PDB file of C-alpha atoms in Angstrom:
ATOM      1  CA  UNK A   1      74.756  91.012  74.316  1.00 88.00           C
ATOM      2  CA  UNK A   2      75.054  92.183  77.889  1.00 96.00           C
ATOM      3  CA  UNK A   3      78.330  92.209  79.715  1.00 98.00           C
ATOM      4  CA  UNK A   4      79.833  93.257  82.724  1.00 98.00           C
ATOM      5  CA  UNK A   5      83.268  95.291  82.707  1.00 98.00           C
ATOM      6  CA  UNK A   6      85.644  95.534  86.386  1.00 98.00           C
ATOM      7  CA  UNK A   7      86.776  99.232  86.425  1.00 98.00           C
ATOM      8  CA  UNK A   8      89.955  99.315  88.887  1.00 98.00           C
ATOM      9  CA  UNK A   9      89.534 102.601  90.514  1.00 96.00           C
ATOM     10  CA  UNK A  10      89.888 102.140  94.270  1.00 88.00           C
ATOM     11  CA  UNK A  11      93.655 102.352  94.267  1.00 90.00           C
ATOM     12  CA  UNK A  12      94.431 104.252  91.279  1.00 89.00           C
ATOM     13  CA  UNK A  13      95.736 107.713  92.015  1.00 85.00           C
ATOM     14  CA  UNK A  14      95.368 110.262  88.593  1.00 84.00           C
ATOM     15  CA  UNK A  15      97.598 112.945  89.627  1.00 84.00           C
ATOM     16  CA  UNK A  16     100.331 110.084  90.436  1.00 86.00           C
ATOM     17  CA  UNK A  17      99.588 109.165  86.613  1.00 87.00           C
ATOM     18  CA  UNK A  18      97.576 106.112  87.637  1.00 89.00           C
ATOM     19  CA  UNK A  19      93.861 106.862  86.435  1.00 94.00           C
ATOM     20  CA  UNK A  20      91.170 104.026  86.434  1.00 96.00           C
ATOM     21  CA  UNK A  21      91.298 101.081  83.902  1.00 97.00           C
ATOM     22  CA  UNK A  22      88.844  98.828  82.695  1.00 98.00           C
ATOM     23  CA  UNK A  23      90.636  95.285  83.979  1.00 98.00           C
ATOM     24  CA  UNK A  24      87.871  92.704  83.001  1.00 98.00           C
ATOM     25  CA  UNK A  25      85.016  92.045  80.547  1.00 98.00           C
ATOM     26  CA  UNK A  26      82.558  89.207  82.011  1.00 98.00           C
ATOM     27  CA  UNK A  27      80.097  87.346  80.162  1.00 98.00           C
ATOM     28  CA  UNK A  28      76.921  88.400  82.143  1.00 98.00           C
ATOM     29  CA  UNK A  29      74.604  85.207  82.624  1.00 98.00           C
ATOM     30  CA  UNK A  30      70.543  85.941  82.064  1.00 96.00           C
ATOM     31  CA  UNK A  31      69.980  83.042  83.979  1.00 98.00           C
ATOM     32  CA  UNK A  32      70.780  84.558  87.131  1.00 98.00           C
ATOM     33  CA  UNK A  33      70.047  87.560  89.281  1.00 98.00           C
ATOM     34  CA  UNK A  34      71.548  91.029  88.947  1.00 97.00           C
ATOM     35  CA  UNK A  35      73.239  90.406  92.500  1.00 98.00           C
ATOM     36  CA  UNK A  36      74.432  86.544  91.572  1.00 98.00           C
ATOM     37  CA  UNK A  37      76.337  88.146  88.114  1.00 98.00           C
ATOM     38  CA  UNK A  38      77.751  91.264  90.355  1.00 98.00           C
ATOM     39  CA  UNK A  39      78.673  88.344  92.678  1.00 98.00           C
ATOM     40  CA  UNK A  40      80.244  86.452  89.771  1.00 98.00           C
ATOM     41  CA  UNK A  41      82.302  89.373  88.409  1.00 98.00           C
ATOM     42  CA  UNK A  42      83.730  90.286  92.451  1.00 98.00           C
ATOM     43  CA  UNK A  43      84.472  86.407  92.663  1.00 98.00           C
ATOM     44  CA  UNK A  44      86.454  86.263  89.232  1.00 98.00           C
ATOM     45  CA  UNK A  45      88.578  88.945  89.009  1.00 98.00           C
ATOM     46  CA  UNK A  46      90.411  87.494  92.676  1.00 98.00           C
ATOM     47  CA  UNK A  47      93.747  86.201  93.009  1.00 98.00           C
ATOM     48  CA  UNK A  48      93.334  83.567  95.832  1.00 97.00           C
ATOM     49  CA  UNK A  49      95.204  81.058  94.692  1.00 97.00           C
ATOM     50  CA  UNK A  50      97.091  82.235  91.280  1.00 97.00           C
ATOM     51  CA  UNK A  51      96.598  84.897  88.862  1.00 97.00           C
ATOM     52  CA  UNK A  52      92.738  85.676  87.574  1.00 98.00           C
ATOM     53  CA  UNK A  53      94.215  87.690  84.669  1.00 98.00           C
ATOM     54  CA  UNK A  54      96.345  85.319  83.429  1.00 97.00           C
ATOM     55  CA  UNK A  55      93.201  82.771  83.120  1.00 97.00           C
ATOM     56  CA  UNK A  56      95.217  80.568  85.800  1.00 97.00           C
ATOM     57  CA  UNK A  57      94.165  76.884  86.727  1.00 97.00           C
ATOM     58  CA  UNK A  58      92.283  78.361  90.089  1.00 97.00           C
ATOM     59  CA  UNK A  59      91.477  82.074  89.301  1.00 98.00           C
ATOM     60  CA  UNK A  60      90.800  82.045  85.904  1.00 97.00           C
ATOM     61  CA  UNK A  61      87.077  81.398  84.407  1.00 98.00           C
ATOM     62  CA  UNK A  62      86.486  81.234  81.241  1.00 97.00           C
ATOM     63  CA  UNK A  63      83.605  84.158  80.907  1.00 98.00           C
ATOM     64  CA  UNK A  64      86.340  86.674  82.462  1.00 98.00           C
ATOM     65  CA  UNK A  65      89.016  88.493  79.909  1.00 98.00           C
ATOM     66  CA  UNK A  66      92.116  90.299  81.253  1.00 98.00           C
ATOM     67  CA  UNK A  67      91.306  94.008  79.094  1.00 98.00           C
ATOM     68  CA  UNK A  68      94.843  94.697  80.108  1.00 97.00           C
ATOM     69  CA  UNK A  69      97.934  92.979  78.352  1.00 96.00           C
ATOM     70  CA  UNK A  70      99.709  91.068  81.367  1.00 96.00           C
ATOM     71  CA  UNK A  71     101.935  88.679  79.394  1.00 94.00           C
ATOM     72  CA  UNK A  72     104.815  90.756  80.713  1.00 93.00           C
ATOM     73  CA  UNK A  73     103.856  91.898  84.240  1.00 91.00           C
ATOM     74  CA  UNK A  74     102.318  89.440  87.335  1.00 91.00           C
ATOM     75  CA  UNK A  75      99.117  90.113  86.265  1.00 96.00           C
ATOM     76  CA  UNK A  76      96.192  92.784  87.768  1.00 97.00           C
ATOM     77  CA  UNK A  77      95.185  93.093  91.230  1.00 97.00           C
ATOM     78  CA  UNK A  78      91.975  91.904  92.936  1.00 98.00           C
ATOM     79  CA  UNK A  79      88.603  93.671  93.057  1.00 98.00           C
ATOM     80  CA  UNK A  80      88.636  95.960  95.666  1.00 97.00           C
ATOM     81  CA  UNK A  81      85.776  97.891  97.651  1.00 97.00           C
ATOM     82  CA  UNK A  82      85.728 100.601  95.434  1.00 97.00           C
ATOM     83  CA  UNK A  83      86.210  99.462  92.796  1.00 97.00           C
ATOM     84  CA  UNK A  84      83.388  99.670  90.166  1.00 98.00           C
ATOM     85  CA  UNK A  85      81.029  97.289  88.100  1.00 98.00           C
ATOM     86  CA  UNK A  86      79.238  98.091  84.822  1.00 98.00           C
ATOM     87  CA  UNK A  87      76.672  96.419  83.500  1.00 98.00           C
ATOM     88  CA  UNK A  88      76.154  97.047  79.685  1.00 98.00           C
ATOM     89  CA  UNK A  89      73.313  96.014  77.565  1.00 97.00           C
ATOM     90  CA  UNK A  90      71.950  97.706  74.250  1.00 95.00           C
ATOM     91  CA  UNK A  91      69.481  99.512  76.109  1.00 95.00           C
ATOM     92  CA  UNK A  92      71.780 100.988  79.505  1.00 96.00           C
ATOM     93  CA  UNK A  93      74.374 101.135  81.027  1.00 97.00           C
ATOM     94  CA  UNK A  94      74.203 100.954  84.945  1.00 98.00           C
ATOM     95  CA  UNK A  95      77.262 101.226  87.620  1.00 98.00           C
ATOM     96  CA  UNK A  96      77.914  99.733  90.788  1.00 98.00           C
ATOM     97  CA  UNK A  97      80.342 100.432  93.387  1.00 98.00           C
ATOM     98  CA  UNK A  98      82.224  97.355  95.402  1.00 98.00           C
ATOM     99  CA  UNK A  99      81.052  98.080  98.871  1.00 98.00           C
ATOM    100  CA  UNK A 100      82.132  97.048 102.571  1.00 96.00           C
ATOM    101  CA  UNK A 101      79.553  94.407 102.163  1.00 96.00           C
ATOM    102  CA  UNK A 102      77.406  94.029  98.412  1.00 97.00           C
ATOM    103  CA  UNK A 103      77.305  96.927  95.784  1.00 98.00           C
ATOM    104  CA  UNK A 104      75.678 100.252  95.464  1.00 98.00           C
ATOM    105  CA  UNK A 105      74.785 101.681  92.453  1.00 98.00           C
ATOM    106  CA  UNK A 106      76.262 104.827  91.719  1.00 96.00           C
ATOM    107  CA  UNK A 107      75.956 107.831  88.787  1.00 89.00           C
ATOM    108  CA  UNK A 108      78.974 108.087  86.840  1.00 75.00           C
TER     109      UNK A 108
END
């Protein structure tokens, strides 16, 4: 089944012993476009009006997990530009890279 996981990566500092983490796994939705489901993951894993990782009443969704235990901290951060998008399915694995405006795909 194809998914989507949110790598946090844009703020994350590995010599300050923060490296990248994989915050989210998102249900990725055949019936729409490549663009509409990187859309979808961007959209979900925002805190505009509560928490997205805590699966709030306004941020959370129900095709988004939290891959990060927050039941003792405020919960993760927002997407960022930067940040990264996969996009797994049986047969690949393709990245994309939050940009000032869309995504770019990238080589890992």
């Amino acid at each position: 089944m194809t998914h989507m996981i949110v790598v946090h990566k844009a703020f994350e500092d590995e010599s300050q012993g923060r490296p990248p983490y994989e915050a989210a796994r998102i249900v990725y939705d055949s019936d729409m476009t490549e663009q509409e489901n990187l859309e979808f993951a961007f959209r979900w894993t925002q805190n505009i009006h509560d928490s997205w990782s805590k699966n709030m009443e306004h941020d959370g969704h129900e095709k988004v997990e939290s891959l990060v235990d927050v039941s003792k901290r405020l919960g993760l951060r927002s997407t960022s530009v930067g940040d990264l998008v996969r996009i797994v399915s049986e047969e690949s694995t393709r990245t994309f890279r939050v940009a000032g405006i869309g995504f770019k795909e990238v080589v890992e």
